[in-house]
Coordinates of N, CA, C and O and ligand atoms in Angstrom, one line a residue:
X16 N 198.7 -25.5 361.8 CA 198.7 -25.7 360.0 C 199.9 -24.8 359.1 O 200.4 -23.9 360.2
X17 N 200.4 -25.0 358.3 CA 201.3 -24.5 357.5 C 200.6 -23.6 356.6 O 199.6 -22.9 356.9
X18 N 201.6 -22.2 356.7 CA 201.4 -21.3 356.0 C 201.2 -21.5 354.4 O 199.7 -20.8 354.0
X19 N 201.2 -22.9 353.9 CA 200.7 -23.0 352.3 C 199.1 -23.8 352.6 O 198.2 -23.0 351.9
X20 N 199.1 -24.2 353.7 CA 197.8 -24.8 353.6 C 196.7 -23.2 354.1 O 195.7 -23.4 354.0
X21 N 197.4 -22.4 355.2 CA 196.2 -21.3 355.5 C 196.2 -20.7 354.1 O 195.1 -20.4 354.1
X22 N 196.7 -20.8 353.4 CA 196.9 -20.1 351.4 C 196.0 -20.5 350.8 O 194.9 -20.5 350.3
X23 N 195.9 -22.1 351.2 CA 194.8 -22.7 350.4 C 193.3 -22.6 350.5 O 193.0 -22.6 349.7
X24 N 193.6 -22.5 352.5 CA 192.1 -22.5 352.6 C 191.4 -20.8 352.5 O 190.3 -20.9 351.8
X25 N 192.3 -19.6 352.6 CA 191.6 -18.4 351.8 C 191.2 -18.9 350.6 O 190.2 -18.7 350.3
X26 N 191.9 -19.6 350.0 CA 192.1 -19.4 348.2 C 190.3 -20.2 348.5 O 189.5 -19.7 346.9
X27 N 190.2 -21.6 348.8 CA 189.0 -22.0 348.9 C 187.8 -21.1 349.2 O 186.8 -20.9 348.6
X28 N 188.1 -20.6 350.4 CA 187.0 -19.6 350.9 C 186.7 -18.9 349.9 O 185.7 -18.3 349.3
X29 N 187.6 -17.9 349.5 CA 187.2 -16.9 348.0 C 186.5 -17.3 347.0 O 185.8 -16.6 346.2
X30 N 186.8 -18.3 347.2 CA 186.4 -19.1 345.7 C 184.9 -19.4 345.9 O 184.4 -19.1 345.1
X31 N 184.7 -19.7 347.1 CA 183.1 -20.0 347.4 C 182.0 -18.9 347.7 O 181.4 -18.5 347.1
X32 N 183.0 -17.8 348.3 CA 182.3 -16.7 348.5 C 181.9 -16.1 347.3 O 181.1 -15.2 347.0
X33 N 183.0 -16.5 346.2 CA 182.4 -15.7 344.8 C 181.2 -15.9 344.4 O 180.5 -15.7 343.7
X34 N 181.5 -17.6 344.3 CA 180.5 -18.8 343.9 C 178.9 -18.4 343.9 O 178.2 -18.2 343.9
X35 N 179.0 -18.3 346.0 CA 177.8 -17.8 346.6 C 177.1 -16.1 346.1 O 176.3 -16.5 345.6
X36 N 177.9 -15.3 346.0 CA 177.4 -14.1 345.7 C 177.3 -13.9 344.1 O 175.7 -13.2 343.5
X37 N 177.7 -14.7 343.0 CA 177.4 -14.7 341.4 C 176.1 -15.6 341.3 O 174.9 -15.1 341.3
X38 N 175.9 -16.3 342.3 CA 174.4 -17.2 343.0 C 173.3 -16.4 343.4 O 172.3 -16.5 342.7
X39 N 173.9 -15.5 344.2 CA 173.0 -14.3 344.3 C 172.3 -13.4 343.9 O 171.4 -12.8 343.4
X40 N 173.6 -13.0 342.8 CA 173.1 -12.1 341.9 C 171.8 -12.3 340.7 O 171.4 -11.9 340.6
X41 N 172.3 -13.8 340.7 CA 171.5 -14.2 339.7 C 170.1 -14.0 340.3 O 168.8 -13.9 339.8
X42 N 170.0 -14.3 341.2 CA 168.3 -14.8 341.8 C 167.8 -13.5 341.9 O 166.7 -13.3 341.5
X43 N 168.9 -12.5 342.0 CA 168.1 -11.4 342.1 C 167.8 -10.5 340.6 O 166.3 -10.3 340.9
X44 N 168.4 -10.8 340.1 CA 167.7 -10.0 338.7 C 166.5 -11.6 338.1 O 165.5 -11.0 337.4
X45 N 166.6 -12.4 338.5 CA 165.8 -13.2 337.9 C 164.3 -13.6 338.4 O 163.6 -13.7 337.4
X46 N 164.1 -13.1 339.8 CA 163.3 -13.1 340.1 C 162.1 -12.5 339.7 O 160.7 -12.4 339.2
X47 N 162.3 -10.9 339.6 CA 161.5 -9.9 339.0 C 161.7 -10.4 337.2 O 159.9 -9.8 336.8
X48 N 162.5 -10.9 336.5 CA 162.5 -11.0 335.2 C 161.3 -12.0 335.8 O 160.4 -12.1 334.4
X49 N 161.4 -13.5 336.2 CA 160.7 -14.7 336.3 C 158.8 -14.3 336.6 O 157.8 -14.1 336.1
X50 N 158.6 -13.1 337.4 CA 157.5 -13.0 338.1 C 156.5 -12.1 337.2 O 155.2 -12.0 337.4
X51 N 157.2 -11.3 335.8 CA 157.0 -10.8 334.9 C 156.4 -11.8 333.9 O 155.6 -11.1 332.9
X52 N 156.3 -12.8 334.2 CA 156.1 -13.9 333.0 C 154.7 -14.3 333.2 O 154.5 -14.4 334.5
X53 N 154.3 -14.7 332.1 CA 152.8 -15.2 332.6 C 153.2 -16.7 333.1 O 154.2 -17.1 332.4
X54 N 152.0 -17.1 333.8 CA 152.5 -18.8 334.6 C 153.6 -19.7 333.1 O 154.1 -20.2 333.9
X55 N 153.0 -19.9 332.5 CA 153.3 -21.1 331.8 C 154.7 -20.5 330.9 O 155.8 -21.1 330.8
X56 N 154.6 -19.6 331.0 CA 156.4 -18.8 330.5 C 157.1 -19.0 331.7 O 158.2 -19.4 331.4
X57 N 156.5 -18.4 333.0 CA 157.5 -18.6 333.8 C 157.8 -20.1 333.9 O 159.6 -20.5 334.1
X58 N 156.9 -20.7 334.0 CA 157.4 -22.3 334.6 C 158.3 -22.9 333.2 O 159.4 -24.0 333.8
X59 N 158.3 -22.9 332.1 CA 159.3 -23.1 330.4 C 160.5 -22.2 331.4 O 161.5 -22.9 330.7
X60 N 160.9 -21.1 332.1 CA 161.7 -20.9 332.3 C 162.4 -21.0 333.2 O 163.7 -21.4 333.2
X61 N 161.4 -21.9 334.2 CA 162.4 -22.1 335.5 C 162.8 -23.2 335.2 O 164.2 -24.3 335.6
X62 N 162.5 -24.1 334.2 CA 162.8 -25.7 334.0 C 163.4 -26.0 332.4 O 163.7 -26.7 332.2
X63 N 163.5 -24.5 331.7 CA 164.1 -24.7 330.2 C 165.8 -25.5 330.4 O 166.5 -25.0 331.0
X64 N 165.3 -26.5 329.3 CA 167.2 -27.0 329.0 C 168.0 -25.4 328.8 O 167.5 -24.6 328.6
X65 N 169.5 -25.7 328.9 CA 170.3 -24.6 328.5 C 171.1 -25.4 327.8 O 171.4 -26.0 327.9
X66 N 171.4 -24.1 326.7 CA 171.9 -25.0 325.6 C 174.0 -24.3 326.3 O 174.0 -23.1 326.7
X67 N 174.8 -25.0 325.8 CA 176.0 -24.9 326.2 C 177.3 -25.3 324.8 O 177.1 -26.2 325.1
X68 N 177.5 -24.3 324.6 CA 178.3 -24.2 323.2 C 180.0 -24.9 324.1 O 180.4 -24.4 325.1
X69 N 180.2 -25.9 323.5 CA 181.8 -26.7 323.8 C 182.3 -26.5 322.4 O 183.7 -26.8 323.6
X70 N 182.5 -26.1 321.6 CA 183.2 -26.0 320.8 C 184.6 -25.4 320.9 O 186.2 -25.6 320.6
X71 N 184.6 -24.6 321.9 CA 185.7 -23.3 322.0 C 186.5 -24.1 323.2 O 187.7 -23.5 323.9
X72 N 186.3 -24.8 324.1 CA 186.5 -25.4 325.6 C 187.8 -26.1 325.1 O 188.1 -27.5 324.4
X73 N 189.0 -25.6 325.4 CA 190.3 -26.2 325.6 C 190.7 -27.8 326.1 O 189.5 -27.6 327.3
X74 N 191.0 -28.9 325.9 CA 190.7 -30.2 326.4 C 192.0 -29.7 328.2 O 192.6 -28.6 327.8
X75 N 191.2 -30.0 328.9 CA 191.8 -29.5 330.5 C 191.1 -28.2 331.1 O 190.9 -27.7 332.4
X76 N 190.3 -27.7 330.2 CA 189.3 -26.7 330.3 C 187.8 -26.8 331.4 O 187.1 -27.5 330.6
X77 N 187.5 -25.9 332.4 CA 186.0 -26.2 332.8 C 185.2 -24.6 332.7 O 186.2 -24.5 333.1
X78 N 184.2 -24.8 332.7 CA 183.1 -23.6 332.3 C 182.2 -24.1 333.4 O 181.8 -25.5 334.0
X79 N 181.2 -23.0 333.9 CA 180.4 -23.5 334.6 C 179.1 -22.6 334.1 O 179.0 -21.3 334.2
X80 N 178.0 -23.4 334.4 CA 176.9 -22.9 334.1 C 175.9 -22.7 334.3 O 175.6 -23.9 335.8
X81 N 174.8 -22.4 334.7 CA 173.3 -22.4 335.7 C 172.3 -23.1 335.0 O 172.0 -22.8 333.5
X82 N 171.6 -24.2 335.8 CA 170.5 -24.9 334.8 C 169.7 -25.0 336.2 O 170.1 -25.6 337.0
X83 N 168.6 -24.4 336.0 CA 167.7 -24.3 337.1 C 168.0 -23.8 338.1 O 167.8 -24.3 339.4
X84 N 168.7 -22.7 338.3 CA 169.3 -22.4 339.2 C 170.8 -23.2 340.0 O 171.0 -22.8 341.3
X85 N 170.6 -24.1 339.6 CA 171.6 -25.0 340.1 C 172.7 -24.8 339.1 O 172.9 -24.9 337.8
X86 N 173.9 -25.2 339.9 CA 175.6 -25.0 339.3 C 175.9 -26.2 338.3 O 175.9 -27.6 339.0
X87 N 176.3 -26.3 337.4 CA 176.6 -27.1 336.6 C 178.3 -26.9 336.3 O 178.4 -26.0 335.4
X88 N 179.5 -28.0 336.0 CA 180.5 -27.8 335.7 C 180.1 -28.5 334.6 O 179.9 -30.0 334.8
X89 N 181.2 -27.9 332.9 CA 181.6 -28.8 331.9 C 183.2 -29.0 332.0 O 183.5 -27.6 331.8
X90 N 183.4 -30.0 332.1 CA 185.0 -30.4 332.2 C 185.1 -30.7 330.6 O 184.6 -31.6 330.4
X91 N 185.7 -30.6 329.8 CA 186.5 -31.3 328.8 C 187.8 -31.9 329.0 O 189.0 -31.4 329.1
X92 N 188.0 -33.3 329.5 CA 188.7 -34.0 330.2 C 189.8 -33.9 328.9 O 189.9 -34.5 328.1
X93 N 191.3 -34.1 329.5 CA 192.5 -34.8 328.9 C 192.5 -36.4 329.0 O 192.1 -36.6 329.6
X94 N 193.2 -36.6 327.7 CA 193.8 -37.7 327.5 C 194.4 -38.7 329.1 O 193.8 -39.6 329.5
X95 N 195.1 -37.5 329.7 CA 195.9 -37.6 331.2 C 194.8 -38.2 332.0 O 195.0 -38.7 332.7
X96 N 194.1 -37.4 332.1 CA 192.5 -37.1 333.0 C 192.0 -38.6 332.7 O 191.6 -38.8 333.8
X97 N 191.4 -38.6 331.4 CA 190.5 -40.2 331.6 C 191.4 -41.4 332.1 O 191.0 -41.9 332.2
X98 N 193.0 -41.3 331.8 CA 194.1 -42.1 332.2 C 194.0 -42.7 333.3 O 194.5 -43.6 334.6
X99 N 193.6 -41.4 334.4 CA 193.4 -41.5 335.5 C 192.5 -42.4 335.8 O 192.7 -42.9 337.9
X100 N 191.5 -42.2 336.0 CA 190.0 -42.8 336.4 C 190.3 -44.2 336.9 O 190.0 -44.4 337.8
X101 N 190.3 -44.8 335.7 CA 190.6 -46.7 336.5 C 191.0 -46.8 337.7 O 191.1 -47.7 338.4
X102 N 192.2 -46.3 337.7 CA 193.1 -46.3 338.8 C 192.6 -45.6 340.1 O 193.2 -46.5 341.3
X103 N 191.4 -45.4 340.1 CA 191.3 -45.1 341.4 C 189.7 -46.0 342.5 O 189.9 -45.7 343.5
X104 N 189.6 -47.1 341.6 CA 188.4 -47.2 341.7 C 188.5 -47.6 343.3 O 187.6 -47.9 344.0
X105 N 189.5 -48.3 343.6 CA 189.7 -49.3 345.3 C 189.6 -48.5 346.1 O 189.5 -48.3 347.4
X106 N 189.7 -46.5 345.7 CA 189.8 -45.7 346.9 C 188.2 -45.0 347.0 O 188.2 -44.2 347.6
X107 N 187.3 -45.2 345.7 CA 186.0 -44.7 346.0 C 185.1 -45.9 346.3 O 185.2 -46.8 346.9
X108 N 183.8 -44.4 346.9 CA 182.9 -45.4 347.9 C 181.9 -46.0 346.8 O 181.2 -46.9 347.1
X109 N 181.4 -45.8 345.5 CA 181.0 -46.3 344.5 C 181.4 -45.8 342.9 O 181.0 -45.2 342.1
X110 N 182.5 -46.6 343.1 CA 183.3 -46.2 341.3 C 182.3 -47.0 340.2 O 182.9 -46.6 339.3
X111 N 181.7 -47.8 340.3 CA 180.6 -48.4 339.1 C 179.3 -47.1 339.2 O 178.3 -47.6 338.0
X112 N 179.2 -46.2 340.0 CA 177.9 -45.8 339.3 C 176.9 -46.3 340.0 O 175.9 -46.7 339.3
X113 N 176.5 -47.2 341.6 CA 175.8 -47.8 341.9 C 174.4 -47.1 342.3 O 173.5 -48.3 341.9
X114 N 174.6 -46.0 342.9 CA 173.5 -45.5 343.3 C 172.4 -44.7 342.3 O 173.2 -44.2 341.7
X115 N 171.6 -44.8 341.8 CA 170.9 -44.7 340.7 C 170.3 -43.7 340.6 O 170.7 -43.2 338.9
X116 N 170.4 -42.9 341.4 CA 169.7 -41.7 341.4 C 170.8 -40.2 340.8 O 170.4 -39.3 340.9
X117 N 172.4 -40.7 341.1 CA 173.2 -40.1 340.7 C 173.6 -39.5 339.2 O 174.4 -38.8 339.1
X118 N 173.3 -39.9 338.5 CA 173.3 -40.1 336.9 C 172.3 -40.8 336.4 O 171.3 -41.8 336.9
X119 N 171.8 -40.1 335.4 CA 171.3 -41.0 334.2 C 171.5 -42.4 333.6 O 172.8 -43.0 334.2
X120 N 171.2 -43.3 332.9 CA 171.5 -44.8 332.6 C 172.4 -44.0 331.6 O 173.3 -45.1 331.9
X121 N 172.5 -43.4 331.2 CA 173.8 -43.3 330.0 C 174.9 -42.9 330.3 O 175.7 -42.8 330.1
X122 N 175.3 -42.4 331.9 CA 176.2 -42.4 332.5 C 177.0 -43.3 333.0 O 177.4 -42.6 334.3
X123 N 176.2 -44.0 333.1 CA 176.7 -45.3 333.9 C 177.9 -46.0 333.5 O 177.0 -47.3 332.9
X124 N 178.8 -45.6 333.4 CA 180.1 -46.2 333.1 C 181.2 -45.5 333.4 O 181.1 -44.4 334.4
X125 N 182.5 -45.9 333.1 CA 183.5 -45.5 333.6 C 183.4 -43.9 333.8 O 184.3 -43.5 334.7
X126 N 183.5 -42.8 332.8 CA 183.5 -41.8 332.4 C 182.6 -41.2 333.3 O 182.4 -40.0 333.5
X127 N 181.4 -41.7 333.2 CA 180.3 -41.3 334.0 C 179.8 -40.2 332.7 O 179.4 -38.8 333.2
X128 N 179.6 -40.1 331.4 CA 179.5 -39.4 330.5 C 178.8 -39.9 329.0 O 179.3 -41.3 328.8
X129 N 178.7 -39.2 328.4 CA 177.6 -39.9 327.0 C 179.4 -40.0 326.3 O 179.3 -40.8 325.8
X130 N 180.3 -38.9 326.4 CA 181.4 -39.0 325.4 C 182.8 -39.0 326.6 O 182.7 -37.9 327.5
X131 N 183.3 -39.7 326.4 CA 184.4 -39.7 327.7 C 185.2 -38.2 327.9 O 185.4 -37.6 328.9
X132 N 185.3 -38.0 326.7 CA 186.0 -36.0 326.9 C 185.4 -35.2 327.8 O 186.0 -34.6 328.2
X133 N 183.9 -35.5 328.0 CA 183.4 -34.3 328.2 C 182.3 -34.8 329.8 O 181.5 -35.8 329.5
X134 N 183.2 -34.1 330.6 CA 182.0 -34.4 332.0 C 181.2 -33.6 332.0 O 181.5 -32.0 332.2
X135 N 179.9 -33.6 333.1 CA 179.1 -32.9 333.2 C 178.5 -32.8 334.3 O 177.7 -34.1 333.9
X136 N 178.4 -32.2 335.3 CA 178.0 -32.7 336.5 C 177.4 -31.3 337.4 O 177.9 -30.3 336.8
X137 N 176.5 -31.9 338.2 CA 176.3 -30.5 339.0 C 177.5 -30.0 340.1 O 177.8 -31.0 340.9
X138 N 177.7 -29.1 340.1 CA 178.1 -29.0 341.1 C 178.2 -28.4 342.7 O 177.8 -27.4 343.2
X139 N 177.4 -29.4 343.2 CA 176.7 -29.2 344.2 C 177.2 -30.4 345.3 O 177.0 -32.0 345.0
X140 N 177.9 -30.5 346.5 CA 178.4 -31.4 347.1 C 177.5 -32.5 347.3 O 176.4 -31.9 348.2
X141 N 177.7 -33.4 347.9 CA 176.1 -34.3 348.0 C 176.4 -34.4 349.6 O 175.4 -35.2 350.4
X142 N 177.3 -33.7 350.5 CA 177.1 -33.4 351.9 C 176.1 -32.8 352.2 O 175.0 -32.9 352.7
X143 N 176.7 -31.4 352.1 CA 175.6 -30.4 352.4 C 175.1 -28.9 351.3 O 174.5 -28.3 351.3
X144 N 176.0 -29.6 350.5 CA 175.4 -28.9 349.0 C 176.5 -27.7 349.0 O 176.4 -26.7 348.0
X145 N 177.3 -27.6 349.1 CA 178.8 -26.2 349.0 C 179.5 -26.7 347.4 O 178.8 -27.5 347.0
X146 N 179.4 -25.7 346.9 CA 179.9 -26.0 345.7 C 181.3 -26.0 345.5 O 182.5 -25.8 346.0
X147 N 181.9 -27.4 345.0 CA 183.2 -27.9 345.3 C 184.2 -27.4 343.5 O 183.7 -26.4 343.1
X148 N 185.5 -26.9 344.5 CA 186.2 -26.4 343.6 C 187.0 -27.7 343.0 O 187.5 -28.4 343.2
X149 N 187.5 -27.0 341.6 CA 188.0 -28.1 340.6 C 189.7 -27.5 341.5 O 190.3 -27.0 342.0
X150 N 190.4 -28.8 341.6 CA 192.3 -28.8 341.9 C 192.4 -30.6 340.8 O 192.2 -31.2 341.2
X151 N 192.7 -29.6 340.0 CA 193.3 -30.8 338.5 C 194.7 -31.3 338.6 O 195.1 -32.0 338.2
X152 N 195.5 -30.2 339.6 CA 196.7 -30.7 339.9 C 197.4 -31.6 340.0 O 196.9 -32.4 341.4
X153 N 197.9 -32.9 339.5 CA 198.2 -34.0 339.7 C 199.5 -34.0 340.8 O 200.8 -33.3 340.4
X154 N 199.7 -34.3 342.4 CA 200.2 -34.5 343.3 C 200.4 -35.6 343.7 O 199.8 -36.0 344.4
X155 N 201.4 -36.6 342.9 CA 201.7 -38.3 343.6 C 201.8 -38.2 344.8 O 201.4 -39.2 345.3
X156 N 202.6 -37.6 345.4 CA 203.4 -37.4 347.0 C 202.2 -37.1 347.7 O 202.1 -37.7 349.0
X157 N 200.9 -37.2 347.2 CA 200.2 -36.5 348.5 C 198.5 -37.6 348.1 O 197.4 -37.8 348.3
X158 N 199.0 -38.4 347.3 CA 197.9 -39.4 346.3 C 197.0 -39.1 345.4 O 195.9 -39.5 345.5
X159 N 197.3 -37.9 344.8 CA 196.0 -36.9 344.1 C 196.4 -36.8 342.7 O 197.2 -36.6 342.6
X160 N 195.4 -37.7 342.7 CA 195.3 -37.3 340.9 C 194.6 -36.5 340.0 O 194.2 -36.5 339.0
X161 N 194.4 -34.9 341.0 CA 193.3 -34.5 340.3 C 191.8 -34.4 340.3 O 191.4 -35.7 340.4
X162 N 190.9 -34.0 340.8 CA 189.6 -33.8 340.7 C 188.9 -32.6 341.4 O 189.3 -31.4 341.2
X163 N 188.2 -32.6 342.2 CA 187.0 -31.7 342.9 C 187.3 -31.9 344.4 O 187.3 -33.0 345.0
X164 N 187.4 -30.6 345.1 CA 187.9 -30.7 346.5 C 186.5 -29.7 346.9 O 186.5 -28.4 346.9
X165 N 186.1 -30.0 348.0 CA 184.9 -29.3 348.9 C 185.3 -29.1 349.8 O 185.7 -29.6 351.5
X166 N 185.5 -27.7 350.1 CA 186.3 -26.7 351.5 C 185.3 -26.7 352.5 O 185.8 -26.6 353.2
X167 N 184.2 -26.8 352.2 CA 183.0 -27.1 353.4 C 183.9 -28.1 354.5 O 184.0 -27.6 355.6
X168 N 183.9 -29.3 354.4 CA 183.9 -30.3 355.3 C 185.0 -31.1 354.7 O 185.1 -32.4 355.4
X169 N 185.4 -31.0 353.3 CA 186.5 -31.8 352.9 C 186.3 -32.9 352.2 O 187.4 -33.6 351.8
X170 N 185.1 -33.1 351.3 CA 184.7 -34.2 350.7 C 185.9 -34.0 349.2 O 185.6 -33.0 349.1
X171 N 186.1 -35.4 348.7 CA 187.0 -35.2 348.0 C 185.9 -36.0 346.9 O 185.8 -37.1 347.2
X172 N 186.3 -35.5 345.3 CA 185.9 -36.3 344.3 C 186.7 -36.3 342.9 O 187.7 -35.5 343.2
X173 N 186.7 -37.7 342.2 CA 187.9 -37.8 341.3 C 187.5 -36.7 339.6 O 186.1 -36.1 340.1
X174 N 187.9 -37.2 338.8 CA 187.4 -36.6 337.8 C 186.4 -37.2 337.0 O 186.1 -36.1 335.3
X175 N 185.9 -37.9 337.5 CA 184.4 -38.2 337.0 C 183.4 -38.3 338.3 O 182.5 -38.3 338.1
X176 N 183.9 -37.2 338.9 CA 182.5 -36.8 340.2 C 182.6 -37.5 340.9 O 181.6 -37.8 341.6
X177 N 183.2 -38.9 341.4 CA 183.0 -39.7 342.3 C 183.7 -39.6 343.3 O 184.9 -39.4 343.9
X178 N 183.1 -39.8 344.5 CA 183.4 -39.3 345.6 C 184.0 -40.8 346.2 O 184.2 -42.1 346.3
X179 N 185.5 -40.5 347.0 CA 186.7 -40.8 347.3 C 185.8 -41.4 349.2 O 185.0 -40.4 349.4
X180 N 186.5 -42.6 349.2 CA 185.9 -43.3 350.5 C 186.5 -42.4 351.4 O 187.8 -41.4 351.8
X181 N 185.9 -42.0 353.2 CA 186.3 -41.2 354.1 C 186.2 -39.7 354.3 O 186.6 -39.2 354.9
X182 N 184.8 -39.5 353.3 CA 185.0 -38.1 353.4 C 183.5 -38.3 353.6 O 182.9 -39.2 353.9
X183 N 182.9 -37.0 354.5 CA 181.5 -36.9 354.7 C 180.3 -37.0 353.5 O 179.5 -37.3 353.7
X184 N 180.3 -36.8 352.5 CA 179.6 -36.7 350.8 C 179.3 -38.5 351.0 O 180.6 -39.0 351.2
X185 N 178.0 -38.8 350.8 CA 177.6 -40.3 350.9 C 177.7 -40.7 349.3 O 177.6 -41.7 349.1
X186 N 177.7 -39.5 348.6 CA 177.2 -40.5 347.1 C 178.4 -39.7 346.4 O 178.5 -38.2 346.7
X187 N 178.5 -40.0 344.8 CA 179.3 -39.4 343.6 C 178.1 -37.5 343.5 O 177.0 -37.9 343.7
X188 N 179.0 -37.2 343.1 CA 178.4 -35.5 342.2 C 176.9 -36.2 341.1 O 177.5 -37.2 340.7
X189 N 176.4 -35.2 341.2 CA 174.9 -35.9 340.7 C 175.4 -35.3 338.8 O 175.7 -34.5 338.8
X190 N 175.0 -36.2 338.0 CA 175.3 -36.1 336.6 C 173.8 -35.1 336.3 O 172.8 -35.9 336.1
X191 N 173.5 -34.4 335.9 CA 172.2 -33.7 335.3 C 171.4 -34.3 333.9 O 172.9 -34.9 333.2
X192 N 170.7 -34.2 333.5 CA 170.0 -35.8 332.3 C 171.0 -34.1 331.1 O 170.7 -33.0 331.2
X193 N 171.1 -35.0 330.1 CA 172.0 -34.1 328.7 C 172.0 -34.6 327.9 O 171.9 -35.9 327.8
X194 N 172.1 -33.8 326.7 CA 172.6 -34.5 325.3 C 173.4 -33.4 324.1 O 173.4 -32.6 324.5
X195 N 174.1 -34.0 323.5 CA 174.7 -33.6 322.3 C 173.8 -33.2 321.0 O 173.5 -34.4 320.6
X196 N 173.6 -31.6 320.6 CA 172.8 -31.2 319.6 C 173.6 -32.1 319.1 O 173.4 -32.2 317.9
X197 N 175.2 -31.8 318.5 CA 176.1 -31.6 317.7 C 177.4 -31.6 318.6 O 177.2 -31.8 319.8
X198 N 178.4 -31.8 317.8 CA 179.7 -31.7 318.2 C 180.3 -30.6 319.2 O 181.2 -31.1 319.8
X199 N 179.4 -29.6 318.8 CA 179.8 -27.9 319.5 C 179.1 -27.6 320.5 O 178.8 -26.9 321.3
X200 N 177.8 -28.9 320.8 CA 176.8 -28.0 321.7 C 176.6 -29.6 322.2 O 175.5 -30.0 321.7
X201 N 176.0 -28.7 323.4 CA 175.5 -29.8 324.3 C 174.1 -28.7 325.1 O 174.1 -27.5 325.4
X202 N 173.0 -29.8 325.4 CA 171.8 -29.3 326.0 C 171.4 -30.0 327.1 O 171.2 -30.8 327.2
X203 N 171.7 -29.6 328.2 CA 171.5 -29.2 329.9 C 170.2 -29.3 329.9 O 169.5 -28.5 330.2
X204 N 169.6 -30.2 330.5 CA 168.1 -30.7 331.3 C 167.3 -31.7 330.1 O 166.2 -31.7 330.3
X205 N 167.2 -31.8 328.8 CA 167.0 -32.2 327.8 C 167.9 -33.8 327.5 O 169.1 -33.4 327.0
X206 N 167.2 -34.8 327.6 CA 168.7 -36.1 327.4 C 167.2 -36.9 326.8 O 168.1 -38.0 326.3
X207 N 166.6 -36.8 325.6 CA 165.6 -37.5 325.0 C 166.5 -38.0 323.9 O 166.8 -36.5 323.1
X208 N 167.1 -39.3 323.6 CA 167.8 -39.7 322.5 C 169.2 -39.0 323.0 O 170.0 -39.7 321.5
X209 N 169.6 -38.9 323.9 CA 171.1 -39.0 324.0 C 172.1 -39.6 324.2 O 172.9 -40.0 323.6
X210 N 171.1 -41.0 324.5 CA 172.1 -42.5 324.5 C 172.9 -42.9 323.2 O 171.9 -42.3 322.1
Ligands
FES302 S1 179.4 -29.4 352.1 FE1 180.9 -30.7 351.0 S2 182.2 -31.7 352.6 FE2 180.3 -30.8 353.8

């Protein structure tokens, strides 16, 4: 393993450790808060949709949010990122999103999204649930056009969360239900009228 590989693995490990620490921290805060609620309010808090402002998100920028305790990635894709997607098809396990459980019907399209520019996917690897890491650098020499990498066992996904062949993850990253409230705001967890 080269020094560069070791450095990259260390970065991936630190990123995962940070994500796990963050998730545990939320859990410690959330549990006492939730237990103080009445049953109906608790159910609502656990399942409530999450509003995510996206107006300030720059092209190429990604934010992470929590919905029902699950990590969700919101990525504003650039034109260049979108342009990479059709060329990946032959290398993907499920390029046309045929596994219906992995996305709502309105995300069964080339971009796996309501609006091509915005990708909303769960940050949970479909192998054993680790958090994939964004790797948007294009490296033609490696045949890499940008996407997501899972450091746990090496699964790779493209910029639409579609899994590449030959990795442990069996399916594409999951698209949660969501809808656009307006151009600057999305609601994750509720999709009535999204299409
Ligand atoms: S959990 Fe992602 S590759 Fe195993």
